[in-house]
Short mmCIF file of C-alpha atoms in Angstrom, two decimals:
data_model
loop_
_atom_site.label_atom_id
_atom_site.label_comp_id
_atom_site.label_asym_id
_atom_site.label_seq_id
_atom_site.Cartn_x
_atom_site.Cartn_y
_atom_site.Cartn_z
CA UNK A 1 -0.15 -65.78 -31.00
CA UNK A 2 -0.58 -68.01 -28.38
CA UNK A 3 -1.21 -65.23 -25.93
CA UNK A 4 -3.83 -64.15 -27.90
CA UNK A 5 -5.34 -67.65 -28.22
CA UNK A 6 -5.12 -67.59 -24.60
CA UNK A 7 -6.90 -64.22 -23.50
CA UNK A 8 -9.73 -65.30 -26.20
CA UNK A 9 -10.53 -68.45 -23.90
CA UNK A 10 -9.45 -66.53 -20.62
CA UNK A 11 -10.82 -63.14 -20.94
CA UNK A 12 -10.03 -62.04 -17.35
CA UNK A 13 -9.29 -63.19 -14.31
CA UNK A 14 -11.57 -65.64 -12.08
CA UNK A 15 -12.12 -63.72 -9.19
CA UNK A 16 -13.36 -60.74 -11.23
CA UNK A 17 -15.68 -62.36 -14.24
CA UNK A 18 -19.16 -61.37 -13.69
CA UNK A 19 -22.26 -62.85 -15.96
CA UNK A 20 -24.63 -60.42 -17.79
CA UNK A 21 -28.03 -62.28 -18.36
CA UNK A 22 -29.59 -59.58 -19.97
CA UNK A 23 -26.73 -59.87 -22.49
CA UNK A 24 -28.67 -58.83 -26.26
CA UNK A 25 -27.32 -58.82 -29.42
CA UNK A 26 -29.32 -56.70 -31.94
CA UNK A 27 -28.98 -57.59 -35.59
CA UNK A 28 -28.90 -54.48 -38.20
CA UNK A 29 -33.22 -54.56 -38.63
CA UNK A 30 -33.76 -54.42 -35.21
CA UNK A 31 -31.58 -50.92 -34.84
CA UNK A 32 -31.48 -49.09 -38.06
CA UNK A 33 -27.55 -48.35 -37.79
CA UNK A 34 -25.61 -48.96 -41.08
CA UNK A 35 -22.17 -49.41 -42.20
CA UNK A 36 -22.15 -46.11 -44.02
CA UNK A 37 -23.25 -44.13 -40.87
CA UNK A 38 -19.59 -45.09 -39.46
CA UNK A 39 -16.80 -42.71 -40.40
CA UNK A 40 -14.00 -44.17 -42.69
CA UNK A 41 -11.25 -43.91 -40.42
CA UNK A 42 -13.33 -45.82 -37.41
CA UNK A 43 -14.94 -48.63 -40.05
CA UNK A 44 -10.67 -48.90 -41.06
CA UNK A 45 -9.75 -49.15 -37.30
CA UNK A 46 -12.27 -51.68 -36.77
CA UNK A 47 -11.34 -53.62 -39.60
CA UNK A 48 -7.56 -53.22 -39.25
CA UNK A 49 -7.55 -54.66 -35.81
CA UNK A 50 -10.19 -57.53 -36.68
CA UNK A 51 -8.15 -58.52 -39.17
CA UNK A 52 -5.05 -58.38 -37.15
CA UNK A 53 -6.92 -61.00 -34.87
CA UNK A 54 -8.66 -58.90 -32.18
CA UNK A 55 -12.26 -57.91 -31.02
CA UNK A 56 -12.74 -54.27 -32.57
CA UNK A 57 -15.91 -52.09 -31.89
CA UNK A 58 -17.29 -48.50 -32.21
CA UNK A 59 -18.66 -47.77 -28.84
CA UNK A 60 -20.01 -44.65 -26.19
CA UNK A 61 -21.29 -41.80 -27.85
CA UNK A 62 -20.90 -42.20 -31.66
CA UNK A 63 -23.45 -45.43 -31.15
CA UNK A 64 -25.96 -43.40 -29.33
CA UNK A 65 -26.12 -40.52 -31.41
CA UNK A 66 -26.79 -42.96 -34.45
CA UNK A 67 -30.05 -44.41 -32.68
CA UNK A 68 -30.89 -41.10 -31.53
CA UNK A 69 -30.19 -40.21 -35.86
CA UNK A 70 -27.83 -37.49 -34.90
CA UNK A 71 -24.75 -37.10 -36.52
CA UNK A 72 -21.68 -38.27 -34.53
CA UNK A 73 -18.92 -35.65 -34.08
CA UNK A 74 -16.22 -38.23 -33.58
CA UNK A 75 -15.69 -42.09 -33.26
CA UNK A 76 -14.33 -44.09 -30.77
CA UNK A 77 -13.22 -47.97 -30.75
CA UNK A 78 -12.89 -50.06 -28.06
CA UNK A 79 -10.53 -53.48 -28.58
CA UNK A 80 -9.03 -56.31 -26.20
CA UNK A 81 -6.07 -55.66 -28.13
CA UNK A 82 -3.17 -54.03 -25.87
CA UNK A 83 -2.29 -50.53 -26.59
CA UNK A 84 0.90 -51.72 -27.27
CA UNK A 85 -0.92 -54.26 -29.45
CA UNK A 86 -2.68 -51.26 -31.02
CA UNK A 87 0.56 -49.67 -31.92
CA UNK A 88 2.07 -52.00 -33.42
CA UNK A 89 -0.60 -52.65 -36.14
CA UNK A 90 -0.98 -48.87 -36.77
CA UNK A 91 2.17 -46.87 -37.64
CA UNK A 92 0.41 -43.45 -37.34
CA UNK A 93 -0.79 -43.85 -33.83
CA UNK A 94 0.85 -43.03 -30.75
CA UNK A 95 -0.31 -44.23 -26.67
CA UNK A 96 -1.43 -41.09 -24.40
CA UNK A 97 -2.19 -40.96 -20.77
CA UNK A 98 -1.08 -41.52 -17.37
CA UNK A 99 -4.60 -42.25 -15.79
CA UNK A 100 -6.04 -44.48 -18.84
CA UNK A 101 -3.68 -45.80 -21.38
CA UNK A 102 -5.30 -44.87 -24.62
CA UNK A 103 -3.88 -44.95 -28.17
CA UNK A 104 -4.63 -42.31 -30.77
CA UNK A 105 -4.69 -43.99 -34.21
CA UNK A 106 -4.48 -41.37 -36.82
CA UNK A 107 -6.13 -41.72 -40.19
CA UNK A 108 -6.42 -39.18 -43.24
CA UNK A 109 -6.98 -35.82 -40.90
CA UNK A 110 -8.99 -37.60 -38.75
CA UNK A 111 -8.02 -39.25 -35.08
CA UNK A 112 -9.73 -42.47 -33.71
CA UNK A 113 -9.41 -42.90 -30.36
CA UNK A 114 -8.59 -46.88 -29.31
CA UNK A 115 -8.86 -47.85 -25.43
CA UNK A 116 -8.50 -51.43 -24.48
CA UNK A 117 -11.40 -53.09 -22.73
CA UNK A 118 -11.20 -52.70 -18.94
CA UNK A 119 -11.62 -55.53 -16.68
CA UNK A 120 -12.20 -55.86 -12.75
CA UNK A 121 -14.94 -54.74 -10.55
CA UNK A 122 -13.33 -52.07 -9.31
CA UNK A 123 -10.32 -49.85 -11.02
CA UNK A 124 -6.31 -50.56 -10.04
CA UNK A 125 -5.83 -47.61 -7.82
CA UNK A 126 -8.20 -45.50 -5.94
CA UNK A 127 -7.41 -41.70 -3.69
CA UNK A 128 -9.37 -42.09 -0.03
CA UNK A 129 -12.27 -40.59 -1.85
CA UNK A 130 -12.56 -43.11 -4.25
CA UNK A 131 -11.63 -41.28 -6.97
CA UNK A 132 -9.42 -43.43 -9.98
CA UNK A 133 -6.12 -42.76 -9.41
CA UNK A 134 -4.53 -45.15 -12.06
CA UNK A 135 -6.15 -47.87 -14.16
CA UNK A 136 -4.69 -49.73 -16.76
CA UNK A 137 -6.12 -53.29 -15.76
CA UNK A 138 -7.47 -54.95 -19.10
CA UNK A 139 -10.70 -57.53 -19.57
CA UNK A 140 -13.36 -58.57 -21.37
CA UNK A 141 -16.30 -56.43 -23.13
CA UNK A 142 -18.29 -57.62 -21.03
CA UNK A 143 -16.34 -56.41 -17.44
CA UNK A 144 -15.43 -53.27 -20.11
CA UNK A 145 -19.37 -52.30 -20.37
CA UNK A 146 -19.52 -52.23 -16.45
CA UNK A 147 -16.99 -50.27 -16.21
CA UNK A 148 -18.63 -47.21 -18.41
CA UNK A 149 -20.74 -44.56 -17.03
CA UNK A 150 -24.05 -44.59 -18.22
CA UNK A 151 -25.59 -47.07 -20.11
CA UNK A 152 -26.66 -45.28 -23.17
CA UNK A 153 -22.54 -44.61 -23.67
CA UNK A 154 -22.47 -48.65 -23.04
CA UNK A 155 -23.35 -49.96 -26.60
CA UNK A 156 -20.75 -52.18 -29.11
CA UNK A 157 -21.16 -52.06 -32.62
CA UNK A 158 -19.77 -54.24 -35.24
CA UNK A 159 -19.91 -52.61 -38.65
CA UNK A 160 -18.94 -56.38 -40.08
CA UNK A 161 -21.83 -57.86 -38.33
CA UNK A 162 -24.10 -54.94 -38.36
CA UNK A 163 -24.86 -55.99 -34.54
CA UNK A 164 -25.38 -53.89 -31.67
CA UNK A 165 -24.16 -55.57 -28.40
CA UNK A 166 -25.88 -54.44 -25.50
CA UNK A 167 -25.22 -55.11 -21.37
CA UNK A 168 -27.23 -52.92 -19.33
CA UNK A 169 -30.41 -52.19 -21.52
CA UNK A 170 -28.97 -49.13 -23.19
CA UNK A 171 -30.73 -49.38 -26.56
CA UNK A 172 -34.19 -49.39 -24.24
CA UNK A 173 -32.96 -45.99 -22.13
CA UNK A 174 -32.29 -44.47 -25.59
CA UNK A 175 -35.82 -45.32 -27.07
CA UNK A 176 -36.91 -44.10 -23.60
CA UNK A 177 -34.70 -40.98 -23.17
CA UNK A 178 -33.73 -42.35 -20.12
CA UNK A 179 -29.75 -41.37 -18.66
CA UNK A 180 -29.17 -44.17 -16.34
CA UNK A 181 -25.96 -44.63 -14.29
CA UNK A 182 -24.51 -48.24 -14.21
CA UNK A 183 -23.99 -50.01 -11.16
CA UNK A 184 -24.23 -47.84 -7.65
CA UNK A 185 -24.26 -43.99 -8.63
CA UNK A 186 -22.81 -43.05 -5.32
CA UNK A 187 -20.04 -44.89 -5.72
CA UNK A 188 -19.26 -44.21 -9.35
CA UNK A 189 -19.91 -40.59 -8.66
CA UNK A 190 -16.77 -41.22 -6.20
CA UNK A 191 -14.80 -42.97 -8.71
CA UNK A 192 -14.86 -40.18 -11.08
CA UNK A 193 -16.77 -36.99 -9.84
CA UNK A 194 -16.70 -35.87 -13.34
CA UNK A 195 -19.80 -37.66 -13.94
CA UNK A 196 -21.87 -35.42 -12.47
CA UNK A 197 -21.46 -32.52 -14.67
CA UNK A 198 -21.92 -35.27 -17.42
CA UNK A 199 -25.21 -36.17 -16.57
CA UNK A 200 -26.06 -32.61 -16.40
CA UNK A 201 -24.63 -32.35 -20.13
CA UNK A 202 -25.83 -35.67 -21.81
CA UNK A 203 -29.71 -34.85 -20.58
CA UNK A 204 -30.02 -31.23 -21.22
CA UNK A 205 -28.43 -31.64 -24.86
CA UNK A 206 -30.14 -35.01 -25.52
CA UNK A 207 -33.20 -34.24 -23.55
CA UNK A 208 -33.16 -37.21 -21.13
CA UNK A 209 -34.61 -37.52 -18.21
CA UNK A 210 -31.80 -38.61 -15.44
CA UNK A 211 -33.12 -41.57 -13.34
CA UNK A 212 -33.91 -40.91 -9.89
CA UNK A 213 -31.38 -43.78 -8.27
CA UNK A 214 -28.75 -41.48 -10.75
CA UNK A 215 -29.72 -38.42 -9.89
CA UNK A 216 -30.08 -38.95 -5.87
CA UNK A 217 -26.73 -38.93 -4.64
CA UNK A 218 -25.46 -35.35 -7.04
CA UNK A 219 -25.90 -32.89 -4.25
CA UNK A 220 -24.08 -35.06 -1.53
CA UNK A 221 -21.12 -35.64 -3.87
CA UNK A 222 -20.63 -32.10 -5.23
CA UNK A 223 -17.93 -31.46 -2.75
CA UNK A 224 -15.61 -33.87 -4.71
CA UNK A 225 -16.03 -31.82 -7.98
CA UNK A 226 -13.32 -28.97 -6.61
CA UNK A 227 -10.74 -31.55 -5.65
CA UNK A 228 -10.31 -32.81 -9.52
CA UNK A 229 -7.19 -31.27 -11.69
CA UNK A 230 -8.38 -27.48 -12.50
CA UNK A 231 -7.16 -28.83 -16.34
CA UNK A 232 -9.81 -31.80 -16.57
CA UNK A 233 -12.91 -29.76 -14.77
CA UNK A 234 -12.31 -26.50 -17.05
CA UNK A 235 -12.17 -29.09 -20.24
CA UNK A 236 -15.70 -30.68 -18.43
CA UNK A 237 -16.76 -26.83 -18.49
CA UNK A 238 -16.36 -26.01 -21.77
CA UNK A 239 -17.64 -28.82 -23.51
CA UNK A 240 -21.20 -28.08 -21.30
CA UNK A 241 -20.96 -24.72 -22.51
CA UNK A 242 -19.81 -25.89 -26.44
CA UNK A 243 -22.63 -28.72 -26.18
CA UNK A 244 -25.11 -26.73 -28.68
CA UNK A 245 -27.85 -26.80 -26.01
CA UNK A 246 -25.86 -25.02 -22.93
CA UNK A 247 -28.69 -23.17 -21.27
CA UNK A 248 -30.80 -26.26 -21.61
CA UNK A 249 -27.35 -28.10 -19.83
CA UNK A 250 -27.17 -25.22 -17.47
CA UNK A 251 -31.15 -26.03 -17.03
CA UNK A 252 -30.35 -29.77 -15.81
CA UNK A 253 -27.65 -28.53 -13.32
CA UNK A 254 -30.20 -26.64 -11.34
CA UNK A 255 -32.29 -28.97 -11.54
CA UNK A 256 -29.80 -32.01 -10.39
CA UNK A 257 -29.14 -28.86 -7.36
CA UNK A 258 -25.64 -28.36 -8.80
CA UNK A 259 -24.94 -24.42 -8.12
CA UNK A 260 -22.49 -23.34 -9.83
CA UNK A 261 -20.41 -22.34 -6.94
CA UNK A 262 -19.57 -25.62 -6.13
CA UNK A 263 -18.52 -26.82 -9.60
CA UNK A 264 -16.49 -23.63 -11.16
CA UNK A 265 -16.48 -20.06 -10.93
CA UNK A 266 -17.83 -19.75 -15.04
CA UNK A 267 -20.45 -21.79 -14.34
CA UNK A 268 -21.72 -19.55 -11.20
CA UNK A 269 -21.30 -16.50 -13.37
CA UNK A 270 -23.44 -18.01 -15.99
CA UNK A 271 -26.28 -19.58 -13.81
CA UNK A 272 -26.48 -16.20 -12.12
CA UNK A 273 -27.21 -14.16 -14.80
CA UNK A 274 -29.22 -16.77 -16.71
CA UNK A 275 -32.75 -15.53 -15.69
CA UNK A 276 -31.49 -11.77 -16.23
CA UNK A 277 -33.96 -10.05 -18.45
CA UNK A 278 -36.14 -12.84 -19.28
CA UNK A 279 -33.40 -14.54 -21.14
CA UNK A 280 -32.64 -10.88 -23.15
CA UNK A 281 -29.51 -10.61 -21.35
CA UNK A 282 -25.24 -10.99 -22.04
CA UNK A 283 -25.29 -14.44 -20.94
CA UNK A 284 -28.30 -15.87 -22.19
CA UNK A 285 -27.67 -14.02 -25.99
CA UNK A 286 -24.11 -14.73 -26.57
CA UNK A 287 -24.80 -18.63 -25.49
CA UNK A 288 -28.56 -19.07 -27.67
CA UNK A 289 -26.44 -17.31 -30.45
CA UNK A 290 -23.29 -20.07 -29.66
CA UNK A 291 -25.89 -22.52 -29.48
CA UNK A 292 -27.04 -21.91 -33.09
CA UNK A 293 -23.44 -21.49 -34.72
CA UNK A 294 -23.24 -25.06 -33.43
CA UNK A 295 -26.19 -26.43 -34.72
CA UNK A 296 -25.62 -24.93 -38.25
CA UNK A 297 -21.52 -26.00 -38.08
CA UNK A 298 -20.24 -22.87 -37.94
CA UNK A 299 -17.08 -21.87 -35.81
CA UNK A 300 -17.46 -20.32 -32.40
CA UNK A 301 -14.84 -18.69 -30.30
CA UNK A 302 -14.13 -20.09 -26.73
CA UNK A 303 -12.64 -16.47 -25.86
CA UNK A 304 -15.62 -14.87 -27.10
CA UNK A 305 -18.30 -16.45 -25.25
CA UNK A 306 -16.09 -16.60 -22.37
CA UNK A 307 -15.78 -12.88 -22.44
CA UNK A 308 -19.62 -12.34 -22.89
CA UNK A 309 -20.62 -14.86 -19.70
CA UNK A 310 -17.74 -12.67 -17.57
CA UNK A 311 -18.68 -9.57 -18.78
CA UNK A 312 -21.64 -8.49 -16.13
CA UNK A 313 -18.74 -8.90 -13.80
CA UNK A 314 -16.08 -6.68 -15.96
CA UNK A 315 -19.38 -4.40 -16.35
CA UNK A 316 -20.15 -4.31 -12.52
CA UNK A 317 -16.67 -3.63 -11.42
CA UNK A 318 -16.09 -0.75 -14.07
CA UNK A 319 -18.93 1.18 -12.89
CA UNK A 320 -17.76 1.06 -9.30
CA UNK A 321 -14.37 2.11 -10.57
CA UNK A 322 -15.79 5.11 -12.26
CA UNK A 323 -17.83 6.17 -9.30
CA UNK A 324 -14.71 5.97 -7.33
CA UNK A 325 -13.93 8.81 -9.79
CA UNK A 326 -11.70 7.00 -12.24
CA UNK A 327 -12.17 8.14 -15.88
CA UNK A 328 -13.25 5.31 -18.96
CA UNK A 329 -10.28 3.75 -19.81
CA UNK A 330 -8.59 3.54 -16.47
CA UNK A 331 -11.71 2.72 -14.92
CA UNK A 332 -12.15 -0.07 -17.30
CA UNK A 333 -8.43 -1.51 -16.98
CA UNK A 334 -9.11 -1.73 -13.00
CA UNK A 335 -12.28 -3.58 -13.99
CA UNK A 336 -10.33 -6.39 -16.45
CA UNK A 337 -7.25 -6.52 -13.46
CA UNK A 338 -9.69 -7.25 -10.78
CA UNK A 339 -11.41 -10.35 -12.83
CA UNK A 340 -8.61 -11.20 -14.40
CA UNK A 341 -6.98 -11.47 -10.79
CA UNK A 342 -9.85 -13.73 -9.58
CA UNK A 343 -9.34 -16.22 -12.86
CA UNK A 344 -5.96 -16.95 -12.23
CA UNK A 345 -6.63 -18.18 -8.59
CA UNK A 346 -7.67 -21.91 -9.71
CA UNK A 347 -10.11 -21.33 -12.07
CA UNK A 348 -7.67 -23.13 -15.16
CA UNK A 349 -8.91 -20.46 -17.81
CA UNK A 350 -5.71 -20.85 -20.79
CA UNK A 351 -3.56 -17.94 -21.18
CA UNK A 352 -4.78 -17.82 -24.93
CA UNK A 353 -8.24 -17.42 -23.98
CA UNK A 354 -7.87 -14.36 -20.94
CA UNK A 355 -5.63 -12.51 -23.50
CA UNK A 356 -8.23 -12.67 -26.25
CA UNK A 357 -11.11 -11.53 -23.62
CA UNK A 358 -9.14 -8.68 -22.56
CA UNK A 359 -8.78 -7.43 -25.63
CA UNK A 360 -12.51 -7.59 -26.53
CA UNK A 361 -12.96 -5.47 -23.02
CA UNK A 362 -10.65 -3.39 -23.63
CA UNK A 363 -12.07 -2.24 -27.71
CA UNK A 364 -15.89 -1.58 -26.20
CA UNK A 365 -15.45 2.15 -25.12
CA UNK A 366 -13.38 2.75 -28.22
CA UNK A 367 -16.97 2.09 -30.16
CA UNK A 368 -18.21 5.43 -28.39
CA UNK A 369 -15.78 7.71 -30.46
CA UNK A 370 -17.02 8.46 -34.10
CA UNK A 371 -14.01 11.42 -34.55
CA UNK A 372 -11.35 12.42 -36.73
CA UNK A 373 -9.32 9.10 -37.64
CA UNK A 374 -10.60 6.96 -34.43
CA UNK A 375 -12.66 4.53 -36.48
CA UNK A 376 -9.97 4.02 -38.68
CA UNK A 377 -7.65 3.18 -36.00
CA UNK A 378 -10.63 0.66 -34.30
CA UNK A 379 -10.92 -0.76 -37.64
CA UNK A 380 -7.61 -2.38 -37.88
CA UNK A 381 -7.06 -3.83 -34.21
CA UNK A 382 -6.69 -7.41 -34.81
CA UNK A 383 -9.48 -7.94 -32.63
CA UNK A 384 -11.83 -5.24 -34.24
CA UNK A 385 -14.45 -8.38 -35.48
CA UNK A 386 -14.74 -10.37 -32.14
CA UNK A 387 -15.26 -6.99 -30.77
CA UNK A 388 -17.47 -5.57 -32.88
CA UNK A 389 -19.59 -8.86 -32.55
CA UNK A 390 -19.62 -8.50 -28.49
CA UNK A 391 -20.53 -4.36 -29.53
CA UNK A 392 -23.71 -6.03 -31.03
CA UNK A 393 -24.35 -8.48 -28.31
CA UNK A 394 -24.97 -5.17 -26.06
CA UNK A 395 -26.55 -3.38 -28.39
CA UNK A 396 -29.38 -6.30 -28.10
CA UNK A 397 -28.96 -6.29 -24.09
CA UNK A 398 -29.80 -2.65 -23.81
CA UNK A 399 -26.54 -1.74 -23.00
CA UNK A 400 -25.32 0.28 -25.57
CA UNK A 401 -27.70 2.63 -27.92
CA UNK A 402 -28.02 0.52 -31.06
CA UNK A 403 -27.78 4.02 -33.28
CA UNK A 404 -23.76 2.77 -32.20
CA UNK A 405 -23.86 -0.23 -33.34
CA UNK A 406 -25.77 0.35 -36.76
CA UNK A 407 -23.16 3.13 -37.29
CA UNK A 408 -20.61 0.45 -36.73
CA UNK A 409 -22.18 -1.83 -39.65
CA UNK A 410 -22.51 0.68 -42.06
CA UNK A 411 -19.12 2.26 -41.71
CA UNK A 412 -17.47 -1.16 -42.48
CA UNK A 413 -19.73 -1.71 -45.65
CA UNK A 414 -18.48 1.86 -47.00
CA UNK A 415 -16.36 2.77 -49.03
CA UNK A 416 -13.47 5.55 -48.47
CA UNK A 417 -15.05 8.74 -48.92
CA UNK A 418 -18.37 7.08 -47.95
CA UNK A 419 -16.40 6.68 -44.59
CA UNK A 420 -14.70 10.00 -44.43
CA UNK A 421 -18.64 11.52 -44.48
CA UNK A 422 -19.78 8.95 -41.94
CA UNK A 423 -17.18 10.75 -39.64
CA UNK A 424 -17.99 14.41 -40.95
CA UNK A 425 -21.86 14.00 -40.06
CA UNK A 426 -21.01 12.23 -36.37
CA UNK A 427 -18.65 15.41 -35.75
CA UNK A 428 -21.60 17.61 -36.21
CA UNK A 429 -24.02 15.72 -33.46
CA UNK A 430 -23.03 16.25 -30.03
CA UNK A 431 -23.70 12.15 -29.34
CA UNK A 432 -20.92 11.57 -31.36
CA UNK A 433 -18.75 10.42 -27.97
CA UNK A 434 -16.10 12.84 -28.29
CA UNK A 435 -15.93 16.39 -26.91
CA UNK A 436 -15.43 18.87 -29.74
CA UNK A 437 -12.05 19.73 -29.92
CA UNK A 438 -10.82 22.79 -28.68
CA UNK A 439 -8.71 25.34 -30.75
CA UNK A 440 -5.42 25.65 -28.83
CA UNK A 441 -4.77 28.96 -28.09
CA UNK A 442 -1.40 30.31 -29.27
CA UNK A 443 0.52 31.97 -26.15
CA UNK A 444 1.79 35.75 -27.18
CA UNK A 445 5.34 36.08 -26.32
CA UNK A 446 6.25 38.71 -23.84
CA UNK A 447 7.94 41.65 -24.81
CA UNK A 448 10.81 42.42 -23.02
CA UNK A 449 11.10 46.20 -21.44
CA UNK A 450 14.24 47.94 -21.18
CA UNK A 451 14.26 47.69 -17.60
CA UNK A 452 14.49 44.06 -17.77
CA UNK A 453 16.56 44.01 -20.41
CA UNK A 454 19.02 45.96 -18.20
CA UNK A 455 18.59 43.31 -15.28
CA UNK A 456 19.18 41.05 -18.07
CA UNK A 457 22.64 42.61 -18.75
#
């Protein structure tokens, strides 16, 4: 208790308290946010830990997207309790994290993530680029909201109070779809390179326009973007491409002169085949059509769209292989080794997601043979719906006649015999992808003359 007493009155230390002037504190009527905008699990968080004796907010992103009136996906807290402090008031929690200390308080099926505020200027432990190494030193909210990225992501809100406190003018860059770093961008750009691909993200899918002070220094710091764990940048990847607005996202990175080259290899596949087609192409489709799953909440799958923004690669390669005089399949298989050979040096795709790919790959020439009981075997691979769905992506990028595709469709809506005609009709058209068969020819046996039968003897 008397620790506690103490931090309240001594937040940090000395040397690193700072004062914030343009310190507001927005009551309920000046913001619009209310109480029942909060999920339950954060509004219990908050209250658990205020009523444990700490400072307890919702903060970053679930904040912003309630001024902006959109919907947060998930809630995060930020306390000055300890994470240690954390777990003890919350049985169902546990502390994650070498980098950041963080504590993962678990609630119903939902998890609230708790970090502690964060005090100094600058972070505990820096690499000789700058870039936070480890940094578990603890503050006030105050030193906490200079610490954060951008100040949109910078806002506190009370659901007891119904206040919104705000540092660094972040309720005014939200009203003015403004993305504005805090503090030096070059610097914080070195303390966590991350950031870049962030601002490209937060602007395209809120439609912000970065500040120039944030967005000067992005093409001078792009070399530190390849030095940062393969794990983190791949999980910075996919939540660009998983954003709901990813060619708007991919928009902003050309724009901010990110190429995609110096970020990841997915990200150069997919800004290279962007413009293809006037937007009609692989790339384009299968992310306008993740896009929209997102926006209505339906599932997506990562392997999928992976497998579409790769495939003008796979496509590429295969047709070299079969000019090289390999037939279909083999030609194809050489195709999927070759990029699957150039994924697994450093570009941190999951095991779970290359396997699901390859299979997709692997089903498209299948779609071509309309024979005998083909389709039935097609029709129960595992994977027969993801890659029927990719079938249909070609179909609309003019790579594959959609007569194929619309056969496709209609043989899974018949019925048995329904099917068994489907088959009998293609067998009949010579487009049906198969050679006719040809009648083996039974081989006569020789007869055997006497004067071999003698030799025989």
């Amino acid at each position: 208790m008397l620790t506690r007493w103490l931090r309240k009155i001594l937040p940090g230390k000395p040397e690193a308290a700072a004062t914030y002037s343009h310190k507001q504190v927005l009551p309920q009527n000046e913001h619009g946010i209310t109480p029942d905008g909060i999920s339950y699990a954060a509004e219990k968080v908050v209250s658990r830990l205020q009523q444990a004796g700490f400072e307890a907010y919702v903060v970053g992103g679930a904040v912003r997207d309630l001024l902006l009136g959109i919907e947060p996906k998930d809630f995060d807290v930020a306390t000055n309790a300890r994470p240690e402090e954390v777990r003890k008031v919350f049985r169902r929690s546990r502390i994650i994290g070498r980098r950041f200390q963080i504590v993962h308080v678990m609630v119903g099926p939902e998890t609230i993530e708790v970090t502690t505020f964060r005090g100094g200027s600058r972070p505990a432990r820096q690499n000789e680029h700058g870039r936070i190494m480890q940094d578990n030193s603890y503050g006030s909210m105050e030193q906490d909201a200079a610490r954060r990225d951008f100040t949109c992501n910078a806002l506190y809100y009370n659901p007891a109070r119904g206040e919104i406190t705000d540092f660094h003018h972040g309720v005014a860059d939200i009203r003015a779809k403004r993305l504005v770093m805090i503090g030096d961008a070059r610097a914080r750009y070195q303390e966590d390179p991350v950031r870049m691909l962030r601002a490209a993200r937060l602007s395209g899918k809120l439609g912000f326009q970065v500040a120039p002070d944030t967005a000067a220094p992005i093409a001078e710091c792009l070399h530190l973007l390849p030095k940062e764990p393969l794990a983190r940048l791949f999980d910075e990847v996919m939540k660009l491409l998983f954003s709901g607005a990813a060619i708007d996202c991919l928009k902003q990175m050309q724009a901010l002169g990110m190429d995609g080259q110096s970020v990841h290899p997915l990200l150069a596949c997919a800004l290279e085949r962007l413009p293809e087609n006037q937007g009609r192409g692989m790339v384009a489709l299968a992310l306008n059509s993740t896009d929209s799953r997102l926006r209505a909440d339906q599932g997506v799958s990562v392997g999928f769209v992976l497998a579409a923004v790769l495939w003008p690669q796979v496509r590429e390669a295969w047709q070299r292989a079969q000019s090289s005089g390999l037939r279909t399949m083999p030609a194809l298989s050489a195709a999927v080794a070759e990029t699957r050979a150039h994924m697994e040096k450093g570009w941190g795709v999951p095991h779970r997601f290359t396997a699901s790919m390859r299979e997709i790959w692997q089903l498209q020439p299948q779609f071509e043979h309309r024979r005998s009981a083909r389709p039935f075997r097609l029709l129960a691979q595992p994977r027969f719906r993801a890659a029927y769905d990719f079938l249909l992506l070609r179909a609309r990028a003019g790579e594959v006649e959609q007569g194929i595709a619309d056969w496709w469709t209609a043989f899974q809506e018949a019925d048995e015999e329904q099917r068994k005609q489907m088959i009998q009709a293609a067998e009949q058209r010579p487009d049906s992808g198969d050679a006719p068969a040809k009648k083996r020819r039974r081989r006569r046996k020789k007869k055997t003359g006497a004067a071999d039968k003698g030799a025989a003897e």
